[in-house]
Short mmCIF file of C-alpha atoms in Angstrom, two decimals:
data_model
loop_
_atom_site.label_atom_id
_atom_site.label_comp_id
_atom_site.label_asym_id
_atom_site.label_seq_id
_atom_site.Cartn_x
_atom_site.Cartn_y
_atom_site.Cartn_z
CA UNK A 1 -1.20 -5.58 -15.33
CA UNK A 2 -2.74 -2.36 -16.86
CA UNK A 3 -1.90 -0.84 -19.73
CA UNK A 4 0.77 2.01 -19.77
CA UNK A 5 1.67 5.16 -21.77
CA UNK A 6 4.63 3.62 -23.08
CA UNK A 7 2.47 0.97 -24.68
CA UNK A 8 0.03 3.38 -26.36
CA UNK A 9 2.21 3.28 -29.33
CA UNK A 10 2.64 -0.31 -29.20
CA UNK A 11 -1.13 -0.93 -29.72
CA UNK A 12 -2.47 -2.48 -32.85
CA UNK A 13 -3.11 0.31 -35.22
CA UNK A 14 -1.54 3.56 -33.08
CA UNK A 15 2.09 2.87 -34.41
CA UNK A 16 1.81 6.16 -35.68
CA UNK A 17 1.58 7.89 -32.06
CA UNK A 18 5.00 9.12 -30.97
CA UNK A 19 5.78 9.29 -27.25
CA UNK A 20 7.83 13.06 -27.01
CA UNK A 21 8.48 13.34 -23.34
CA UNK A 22 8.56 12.42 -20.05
CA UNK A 23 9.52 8.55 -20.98
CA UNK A 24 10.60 8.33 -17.52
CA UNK A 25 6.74 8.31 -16.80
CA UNK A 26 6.03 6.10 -19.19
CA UNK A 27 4.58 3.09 -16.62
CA UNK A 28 1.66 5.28 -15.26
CA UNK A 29 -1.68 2.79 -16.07
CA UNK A 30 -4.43 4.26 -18.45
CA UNK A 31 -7.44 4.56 -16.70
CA UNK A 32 -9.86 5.61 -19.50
CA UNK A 33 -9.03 8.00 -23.06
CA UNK A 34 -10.49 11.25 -22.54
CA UNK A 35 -11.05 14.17 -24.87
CA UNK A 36 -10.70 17.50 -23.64
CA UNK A 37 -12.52 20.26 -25.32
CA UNK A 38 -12.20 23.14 -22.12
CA UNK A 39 -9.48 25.25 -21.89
CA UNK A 40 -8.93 23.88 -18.50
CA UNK A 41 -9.17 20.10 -17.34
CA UNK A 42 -8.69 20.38 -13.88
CA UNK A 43 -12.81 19.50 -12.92
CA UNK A 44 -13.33 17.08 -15.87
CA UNK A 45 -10.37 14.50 -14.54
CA UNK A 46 -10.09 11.81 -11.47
CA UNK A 47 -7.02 10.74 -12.01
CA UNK A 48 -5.45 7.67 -14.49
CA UNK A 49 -7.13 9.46 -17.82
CA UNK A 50 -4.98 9.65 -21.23
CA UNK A 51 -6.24 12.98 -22.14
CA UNK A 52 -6.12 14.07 -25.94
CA UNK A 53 -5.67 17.48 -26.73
CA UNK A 54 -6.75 18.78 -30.26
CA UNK A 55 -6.55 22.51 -30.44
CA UNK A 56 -9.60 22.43 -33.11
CA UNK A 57 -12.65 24.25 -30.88
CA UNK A 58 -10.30 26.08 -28.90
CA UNK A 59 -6.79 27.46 -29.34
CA UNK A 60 -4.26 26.25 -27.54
CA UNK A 61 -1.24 28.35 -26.93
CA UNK A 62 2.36 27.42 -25.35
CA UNK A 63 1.25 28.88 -22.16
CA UNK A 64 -2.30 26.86 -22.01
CA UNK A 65 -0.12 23.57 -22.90
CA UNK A 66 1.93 24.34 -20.49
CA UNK A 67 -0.71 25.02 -17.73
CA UNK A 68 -2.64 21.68 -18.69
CA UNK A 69 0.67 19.56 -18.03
CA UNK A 70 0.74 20.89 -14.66
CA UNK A 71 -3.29 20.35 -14.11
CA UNK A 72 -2.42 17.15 -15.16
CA UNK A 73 0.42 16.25 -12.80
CA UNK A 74 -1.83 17.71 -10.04
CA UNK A 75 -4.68 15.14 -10.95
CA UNK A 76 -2.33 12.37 -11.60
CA UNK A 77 -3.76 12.00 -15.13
CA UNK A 78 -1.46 9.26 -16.74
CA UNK A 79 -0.47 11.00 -19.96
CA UNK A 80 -1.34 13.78 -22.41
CA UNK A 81 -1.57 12.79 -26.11
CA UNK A 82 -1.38 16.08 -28.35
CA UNK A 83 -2.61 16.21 -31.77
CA UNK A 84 -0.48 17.49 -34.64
CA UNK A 85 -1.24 18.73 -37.82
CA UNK A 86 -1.10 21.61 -40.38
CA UNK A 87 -4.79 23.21 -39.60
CA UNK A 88 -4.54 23.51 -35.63
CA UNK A 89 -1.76 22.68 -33.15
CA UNK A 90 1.53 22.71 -35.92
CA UNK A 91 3.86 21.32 -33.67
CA UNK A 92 4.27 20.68 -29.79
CA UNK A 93 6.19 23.51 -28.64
CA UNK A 94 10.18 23.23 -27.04
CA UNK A 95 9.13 24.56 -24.08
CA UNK A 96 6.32 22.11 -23.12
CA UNK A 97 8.31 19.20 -23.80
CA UNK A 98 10.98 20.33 -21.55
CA UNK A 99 8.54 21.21 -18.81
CA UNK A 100 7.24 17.59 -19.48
CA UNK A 101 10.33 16.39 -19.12
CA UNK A 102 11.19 17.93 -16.04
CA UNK A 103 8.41 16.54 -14.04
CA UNK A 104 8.26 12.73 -15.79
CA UNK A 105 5.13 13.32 -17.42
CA UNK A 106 4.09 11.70 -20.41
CA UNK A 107 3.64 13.42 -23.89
CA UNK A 108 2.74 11.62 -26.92
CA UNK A 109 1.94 13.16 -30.59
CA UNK A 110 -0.40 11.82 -32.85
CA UNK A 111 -0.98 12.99 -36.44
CA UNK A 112 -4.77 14.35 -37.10
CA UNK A 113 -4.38 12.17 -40.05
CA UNK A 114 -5.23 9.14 -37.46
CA UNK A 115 -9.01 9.50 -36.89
CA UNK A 116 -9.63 9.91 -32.92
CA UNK A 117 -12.73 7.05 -33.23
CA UNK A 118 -10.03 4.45 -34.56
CA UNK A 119 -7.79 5.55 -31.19
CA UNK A 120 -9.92 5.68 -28.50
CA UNK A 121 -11.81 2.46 -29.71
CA UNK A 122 -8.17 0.54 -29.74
CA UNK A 123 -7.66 1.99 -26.20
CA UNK A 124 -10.88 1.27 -24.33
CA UNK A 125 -10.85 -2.21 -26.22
CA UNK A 126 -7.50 -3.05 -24.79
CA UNK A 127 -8.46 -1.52 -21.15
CA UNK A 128 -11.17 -3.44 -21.65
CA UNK A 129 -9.58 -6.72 -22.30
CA UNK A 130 -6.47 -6.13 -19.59
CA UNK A 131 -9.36 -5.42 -16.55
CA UNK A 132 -10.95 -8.95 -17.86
CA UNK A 133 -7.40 -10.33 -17.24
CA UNK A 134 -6.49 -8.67 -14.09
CA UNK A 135 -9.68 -9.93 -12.52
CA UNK A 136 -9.16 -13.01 -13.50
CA UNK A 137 -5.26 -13.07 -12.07
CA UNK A 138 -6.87 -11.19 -9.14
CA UNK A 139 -9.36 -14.31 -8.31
CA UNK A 140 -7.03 -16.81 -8.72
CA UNK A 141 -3.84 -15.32 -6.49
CA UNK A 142 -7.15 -14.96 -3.75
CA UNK A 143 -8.03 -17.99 -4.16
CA UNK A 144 -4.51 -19.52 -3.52
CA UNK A 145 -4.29 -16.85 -0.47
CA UNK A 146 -7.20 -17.94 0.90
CA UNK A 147 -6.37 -21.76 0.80
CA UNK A 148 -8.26 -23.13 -1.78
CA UNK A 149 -4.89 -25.65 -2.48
CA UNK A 150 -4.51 -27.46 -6.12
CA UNK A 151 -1.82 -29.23 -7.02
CA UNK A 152 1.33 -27.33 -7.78
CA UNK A 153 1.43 -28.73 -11.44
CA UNK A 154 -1.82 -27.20 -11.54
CA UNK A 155 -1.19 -23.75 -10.40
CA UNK A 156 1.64 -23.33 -12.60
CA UNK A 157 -0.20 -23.83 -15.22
CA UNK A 158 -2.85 -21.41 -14.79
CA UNK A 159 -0.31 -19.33 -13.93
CA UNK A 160 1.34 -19.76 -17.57
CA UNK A 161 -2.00 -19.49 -19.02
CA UNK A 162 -3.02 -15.97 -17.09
CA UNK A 163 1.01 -14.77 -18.09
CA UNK A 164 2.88 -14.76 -15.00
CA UNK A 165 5.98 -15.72 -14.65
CA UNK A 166 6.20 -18.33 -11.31
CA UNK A 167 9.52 -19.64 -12.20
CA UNK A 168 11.43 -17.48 -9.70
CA UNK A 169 11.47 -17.37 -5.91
CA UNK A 170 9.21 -14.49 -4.20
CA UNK A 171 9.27 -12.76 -1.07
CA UNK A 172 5.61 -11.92 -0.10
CA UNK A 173 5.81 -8.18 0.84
CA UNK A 174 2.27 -6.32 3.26
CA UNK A 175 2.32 -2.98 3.16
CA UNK A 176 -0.25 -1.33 5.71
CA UNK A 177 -1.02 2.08 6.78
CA UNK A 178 -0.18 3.06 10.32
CA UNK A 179 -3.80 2.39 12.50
CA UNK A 180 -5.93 1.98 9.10
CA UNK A 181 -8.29 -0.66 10.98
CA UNK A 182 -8.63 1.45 14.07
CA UNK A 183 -9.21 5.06 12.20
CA UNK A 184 -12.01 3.26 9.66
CA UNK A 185 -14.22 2.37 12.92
CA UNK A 186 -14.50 6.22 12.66
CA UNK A 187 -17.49 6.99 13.16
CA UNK A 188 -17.23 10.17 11.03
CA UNK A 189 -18.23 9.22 7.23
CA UNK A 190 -15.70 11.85 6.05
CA UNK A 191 -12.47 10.77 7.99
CA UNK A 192 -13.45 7.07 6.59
CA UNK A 193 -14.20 7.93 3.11
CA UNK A 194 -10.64 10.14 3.26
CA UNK A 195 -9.01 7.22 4.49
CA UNK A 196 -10.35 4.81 1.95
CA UNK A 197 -9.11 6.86 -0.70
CA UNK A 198 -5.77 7.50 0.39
CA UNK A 199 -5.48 3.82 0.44
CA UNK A 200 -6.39 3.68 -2.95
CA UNK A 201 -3.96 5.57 -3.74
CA UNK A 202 -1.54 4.18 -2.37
CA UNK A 203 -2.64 0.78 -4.41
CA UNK A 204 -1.93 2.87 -7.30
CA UNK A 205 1.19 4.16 -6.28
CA UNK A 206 2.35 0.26 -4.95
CA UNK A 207 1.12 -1.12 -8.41
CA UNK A 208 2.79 1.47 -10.39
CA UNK A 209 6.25 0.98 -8.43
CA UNK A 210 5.87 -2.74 -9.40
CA UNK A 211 5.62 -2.24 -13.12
CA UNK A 212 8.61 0.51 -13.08
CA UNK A 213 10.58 -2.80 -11.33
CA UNK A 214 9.20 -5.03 -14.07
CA UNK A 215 7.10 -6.84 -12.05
CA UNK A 216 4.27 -8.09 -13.47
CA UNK A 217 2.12 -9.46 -10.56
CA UNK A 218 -0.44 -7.40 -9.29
CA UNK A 219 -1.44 -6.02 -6.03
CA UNK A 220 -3.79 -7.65 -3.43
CA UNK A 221 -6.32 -6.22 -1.16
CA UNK A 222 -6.50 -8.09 2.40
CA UNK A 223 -7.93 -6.33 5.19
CA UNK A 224 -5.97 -3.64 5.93
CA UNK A 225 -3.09 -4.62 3.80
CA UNK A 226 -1.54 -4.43 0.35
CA UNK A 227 0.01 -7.78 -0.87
CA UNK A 228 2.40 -8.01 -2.99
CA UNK A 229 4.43 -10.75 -4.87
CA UNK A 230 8.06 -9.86 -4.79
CA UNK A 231 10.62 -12.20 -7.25
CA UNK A 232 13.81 -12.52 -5.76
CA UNK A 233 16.84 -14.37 -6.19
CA UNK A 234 17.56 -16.84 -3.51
CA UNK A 235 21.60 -16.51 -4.37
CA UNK A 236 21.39 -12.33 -3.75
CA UNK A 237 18.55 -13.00 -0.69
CA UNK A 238 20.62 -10.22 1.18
CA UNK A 239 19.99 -7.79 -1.48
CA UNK A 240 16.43 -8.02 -0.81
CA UNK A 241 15.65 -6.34 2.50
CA UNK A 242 18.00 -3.19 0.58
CA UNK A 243 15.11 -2.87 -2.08
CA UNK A 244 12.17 -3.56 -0.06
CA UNK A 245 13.33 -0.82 1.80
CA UNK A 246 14.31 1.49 -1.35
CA UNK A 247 10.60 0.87 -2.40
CA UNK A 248 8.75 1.21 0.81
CA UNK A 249 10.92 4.78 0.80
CA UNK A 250 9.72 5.33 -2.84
CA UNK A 251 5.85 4.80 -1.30
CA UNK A 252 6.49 7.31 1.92
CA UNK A 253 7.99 10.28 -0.41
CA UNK A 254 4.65 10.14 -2.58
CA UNK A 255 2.85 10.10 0.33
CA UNK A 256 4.10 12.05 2.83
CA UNK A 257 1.18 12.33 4.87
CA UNK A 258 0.67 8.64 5.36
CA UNK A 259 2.75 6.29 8.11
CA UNK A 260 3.79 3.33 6.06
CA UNK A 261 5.00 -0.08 7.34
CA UNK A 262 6.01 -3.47 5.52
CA UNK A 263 6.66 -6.84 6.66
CA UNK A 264 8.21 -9.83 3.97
CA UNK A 265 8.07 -13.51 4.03
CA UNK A 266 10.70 -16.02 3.88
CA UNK A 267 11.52 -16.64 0.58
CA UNK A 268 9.36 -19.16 -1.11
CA UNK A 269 9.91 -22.01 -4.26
CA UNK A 270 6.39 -21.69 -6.01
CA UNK A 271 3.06 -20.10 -5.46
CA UNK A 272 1.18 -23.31 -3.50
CA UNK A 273 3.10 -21.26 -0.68
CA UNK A 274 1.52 -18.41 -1.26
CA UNK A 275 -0.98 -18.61 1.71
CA UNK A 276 1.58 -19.38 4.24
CA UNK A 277 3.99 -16.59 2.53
CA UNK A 278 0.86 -14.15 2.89
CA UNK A 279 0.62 -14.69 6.42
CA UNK A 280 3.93 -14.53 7.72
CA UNK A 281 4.31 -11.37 5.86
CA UNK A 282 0.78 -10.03 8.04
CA UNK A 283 2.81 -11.24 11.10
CA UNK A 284 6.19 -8.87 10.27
CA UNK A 285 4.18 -6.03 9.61
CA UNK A 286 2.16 -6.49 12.52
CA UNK A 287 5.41 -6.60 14.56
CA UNK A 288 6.71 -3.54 12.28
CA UNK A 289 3.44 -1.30 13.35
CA UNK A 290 3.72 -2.34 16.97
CA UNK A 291 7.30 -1.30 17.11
CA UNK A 292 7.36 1.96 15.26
CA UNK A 293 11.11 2.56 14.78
CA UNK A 294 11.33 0.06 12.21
CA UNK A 295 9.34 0.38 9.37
CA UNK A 296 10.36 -3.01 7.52
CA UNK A 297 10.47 -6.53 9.14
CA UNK A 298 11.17 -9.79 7.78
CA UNK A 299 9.71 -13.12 8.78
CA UNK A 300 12.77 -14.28 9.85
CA UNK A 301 13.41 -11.81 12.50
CA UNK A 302 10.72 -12.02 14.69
CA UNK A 303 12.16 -14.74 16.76
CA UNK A 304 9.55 -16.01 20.02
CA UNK A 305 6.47 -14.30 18.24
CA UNK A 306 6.80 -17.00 15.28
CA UNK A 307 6.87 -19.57 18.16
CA UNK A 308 3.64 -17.45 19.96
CA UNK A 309 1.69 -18.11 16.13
CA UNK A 310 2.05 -21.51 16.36
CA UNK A 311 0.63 -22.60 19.44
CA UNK A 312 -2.67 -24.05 18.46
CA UNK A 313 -4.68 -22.85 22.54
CA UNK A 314 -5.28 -19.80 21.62
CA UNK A 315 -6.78 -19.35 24.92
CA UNK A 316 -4.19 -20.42 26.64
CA UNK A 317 -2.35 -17.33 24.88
CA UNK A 318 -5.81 -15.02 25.33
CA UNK A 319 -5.35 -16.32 29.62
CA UNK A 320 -1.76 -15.37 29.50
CA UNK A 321 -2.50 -11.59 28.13
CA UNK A 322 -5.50 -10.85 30.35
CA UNK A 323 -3.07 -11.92 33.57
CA UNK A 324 -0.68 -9.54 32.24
CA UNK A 325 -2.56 -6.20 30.86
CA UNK A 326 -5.64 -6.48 33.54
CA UNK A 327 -8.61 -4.26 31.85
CA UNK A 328 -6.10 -2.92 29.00
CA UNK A 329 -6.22 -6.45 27.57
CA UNK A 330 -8.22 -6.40 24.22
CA UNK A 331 -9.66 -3.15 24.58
CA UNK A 332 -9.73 -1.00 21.40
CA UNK A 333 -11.62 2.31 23.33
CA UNK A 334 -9.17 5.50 22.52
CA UNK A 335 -7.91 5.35 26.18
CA UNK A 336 -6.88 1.91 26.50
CA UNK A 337 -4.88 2.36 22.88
CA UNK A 338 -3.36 5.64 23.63
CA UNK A 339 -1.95 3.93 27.05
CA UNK A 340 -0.87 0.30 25.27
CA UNK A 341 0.82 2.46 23.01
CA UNK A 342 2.46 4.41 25.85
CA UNK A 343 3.79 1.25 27.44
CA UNK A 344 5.36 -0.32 24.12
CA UNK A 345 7.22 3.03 23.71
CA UNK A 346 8.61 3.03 27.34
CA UNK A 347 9.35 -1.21 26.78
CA UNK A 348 10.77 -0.76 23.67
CA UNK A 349 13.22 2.28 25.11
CA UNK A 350 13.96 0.25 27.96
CA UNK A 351 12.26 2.04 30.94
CA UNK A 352 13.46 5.53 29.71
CA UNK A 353 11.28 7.82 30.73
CA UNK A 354 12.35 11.23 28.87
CA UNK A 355 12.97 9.27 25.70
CA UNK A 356 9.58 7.38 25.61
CA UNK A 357 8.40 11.15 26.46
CA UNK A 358 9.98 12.50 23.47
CA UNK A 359 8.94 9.64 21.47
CA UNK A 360 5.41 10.55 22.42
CA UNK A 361 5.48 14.22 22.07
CA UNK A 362 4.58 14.18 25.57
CA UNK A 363 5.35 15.76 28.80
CA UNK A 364 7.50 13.95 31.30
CA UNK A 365 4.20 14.67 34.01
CA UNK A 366 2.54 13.33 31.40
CA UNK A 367 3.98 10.25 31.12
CA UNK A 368 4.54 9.48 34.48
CA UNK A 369 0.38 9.74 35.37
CA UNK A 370 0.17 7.37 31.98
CA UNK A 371 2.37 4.78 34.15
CA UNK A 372 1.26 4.76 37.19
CA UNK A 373 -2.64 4.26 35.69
CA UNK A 374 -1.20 1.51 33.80
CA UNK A 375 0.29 0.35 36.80
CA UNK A 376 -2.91 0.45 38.49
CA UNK A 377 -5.14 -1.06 35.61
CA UNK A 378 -2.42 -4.32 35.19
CA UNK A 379 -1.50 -4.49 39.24
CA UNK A 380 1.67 -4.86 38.38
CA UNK A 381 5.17 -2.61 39.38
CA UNK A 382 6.86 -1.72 35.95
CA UNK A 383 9.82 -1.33 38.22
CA UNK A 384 10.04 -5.55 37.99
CA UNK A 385 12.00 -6.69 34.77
CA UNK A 386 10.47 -10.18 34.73
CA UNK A 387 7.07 -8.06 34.87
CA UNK A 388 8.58 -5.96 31.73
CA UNK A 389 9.48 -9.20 29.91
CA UNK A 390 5.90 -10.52 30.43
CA UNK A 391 3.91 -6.78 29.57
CA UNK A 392 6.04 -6.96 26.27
CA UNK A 393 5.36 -10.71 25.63
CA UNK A 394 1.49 -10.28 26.21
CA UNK A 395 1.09 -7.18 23.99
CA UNK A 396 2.91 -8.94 21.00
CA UNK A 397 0.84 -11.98 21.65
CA UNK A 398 -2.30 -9.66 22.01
CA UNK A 399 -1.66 -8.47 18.34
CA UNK A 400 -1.32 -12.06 16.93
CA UNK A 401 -4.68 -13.24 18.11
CA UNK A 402 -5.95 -9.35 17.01
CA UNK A 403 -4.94 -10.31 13.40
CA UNK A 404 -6.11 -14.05 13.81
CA UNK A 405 -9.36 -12.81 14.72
CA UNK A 406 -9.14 -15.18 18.00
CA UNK A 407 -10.49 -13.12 20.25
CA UNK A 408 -13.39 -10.99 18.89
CA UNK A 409 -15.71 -12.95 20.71
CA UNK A 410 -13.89 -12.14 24.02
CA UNK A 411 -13.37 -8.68 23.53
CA UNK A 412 -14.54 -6.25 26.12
CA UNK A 413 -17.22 -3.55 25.96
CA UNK A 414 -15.25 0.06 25.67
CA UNK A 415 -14.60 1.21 29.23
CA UNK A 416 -13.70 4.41 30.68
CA UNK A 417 -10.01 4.46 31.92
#
């Protein structure tokens, strides 16, 4: 829903501005118009700013043009906006454009004949006016996640009436970093505050991907997860999980350094679905995080954990994992995570030991003490298949009441292992 480089121009009043380059760009969000006056902008920016360059206290060559396009694109500033005239900065040069071009980075030219007050007061009232909107579109979609039902006559409406579109079918798409919840319990301020911001990021980098697809509807902050609304059309449903997964690849390559996973509802007819949708996307990509070689799951595939979901006794599910897992059930200490994990690689690789080593980046000694403590802490024989059939049943259930919240009351102090 924010307002984008490409519709600088656009604005009442700034038909005059001229976007020169980078066009491909063009859907970064304006944060906030900024003015530089430095010959440098690389301590004055946070990222998001639509930074206008005027060459009149300080001259600005080809080579200091070029050097704040790359500050910029190292900041993630949303545009630059150079000003043009006959007294100061003649012309943008050839050589910036091109370097603009190369890396998808907006340019725009204004004339100094359009006074700067008249521009940045047009911007910061329509950033203004688009953050009143998006909160309001942002309280509304909560609202509807969070089950406060009206009548579907009604929600379209508002819908209309806040300018979405709820005509087509959606696919409710979570998109969670790999161990957010566990790594914010941190009890180092830095590691959270880090962590907190590269999720911000990413909501940035997920809500910019949306408006490059055209997609209007913003995206959602639950818990750990991003939630997003996803049009589709119900007669090309198969082409779906092909550009969920082209996106969720777009995400990874921006962030490199993060572990992305997605999960996506069944497709649904209108948005008085859209708590249901919500949560059976939080199921896939619970199931997507807990089995790490796929990094996209669909409602529809998770087979007996839909049926584990809706059984109403959850502590007739809570009974079932704590005869299975012993002293690993519900524990979230280090040690009783790093050996859960251990035993959902060697399930999931069927018993092979030098594969679920590898997957580990552990040695085979390694792995085999890891066992036979696990074997000890659940007093069972991994050895037994019906016993392998139950582990992997109770640690999916485990995760279901985990994100239901069912069992916080029951959880165990940390323990030594």
């Amino acid at each position: 829903m924010a307002i984008t480089c490409a519709e600088i121009p656009r604005l009442p009043g700034l038909e005059e501005i001229r976007f020169r380059a980078g066009l491909q760009g063009g859907n970064r969000p304006v944060r906030w118009p900024y003015v530089a006056e430095n010959d440098t902008i690389a301590a004055w920016v946070r990222g998001g700013e639509l930074v206008f360059v005027t060459g009149i206290n300080l001259h600005r060559s080809e080579a200091n043009l070029k050097q704040l396009v790359n500050e910029a694109v190292e900041h993630q500033v949303a545009g630059l906006v150079i000003l043009t005239g006959p007294e100061y900065i003649r012309e943008i040069p050839a050589g910036v454009l091109d370097l603009a071009n190369s890396l998808n980075f907006p340019i725009l030219e204004q004339p100094y004949s359009l006074k700067m007050v008249l521009v940045t007061e047009v911007i910061s009232n329509a950033i203004v006016q688009d953050n009143l909107i998006g909160q309001s579109t942002k309280l509304f979609l909560t609202r509807l996640i969070n089950g406060f039902a009206d009548a579907p006559e009604l929600i379209h409406l508002r819908a209309a009436e806040l300018g979405l579109n709820d005509d087509r079918p959606y696919a409710v798409v979570s998109v969670r970093l790999s161990a957010f919840h566990q790594r914010l319990l941190s009890e180092d301020p830095d590691q959270r505050w880090q962590l907190i911001h590269q999720r911000n990021q990413l909501e940035q980098q997920f809500g910019e991907l949306l408006k490059r697809r055209g997609i209007d509807w913003p995206v959602l902050v639950l818990e750990q997860d991003l939630i997003a609304i996803w049009p589709a059309d119900r007669n090309h449903a198969s082409a779906l999980s092909d550009d969920l997964d082209a996106a969720l690849s777009q995400l990874q390559s921006r962030m490199p350094e993060l572990t992305l996973y997605a999960g996506a509802s069944d497709l649904q007819p209108g948005l008085s679905q859209l708590s249901s949708a919500v949560e059976q996307s939080r199921q896939a990509v619970q199931f997507a995080v807990q089995h790490g070689g796929q990094r996209l799951f669909f409602y529809d595939q998770l087979g007996i954990a839909r049926l584990f979901a809706a059984i109403p006794q959850r502590n007739l599910l809570a009974q079932f994992c704590q005869q299975q897992l012993g002293s690993l059930c519900f524990a979230r200490d280090d040690r009783s995570l790093q050996l859960k994990e251990t035993l959902t690689q060697y399930l999931n690789l069927f018993g092979n030991q030098q594969q679920t080593a590898e997957s580990l980046g552990v040695h085979r000694n390694t792995l085999r003490h890891r066992l036979k403590r696990i074997e000890q802490l659940i007093d069972h024989r991994l050895g037994d298949a019906f016993v392998r059939l139950n582990l992997q049943n109770a640690l999916l259930i485990e995760q279901i009441l985990f994100q239901h919240h069912d069992i916080d009351s029951q959880l165990p102090t940390a323990r030594d292992h």
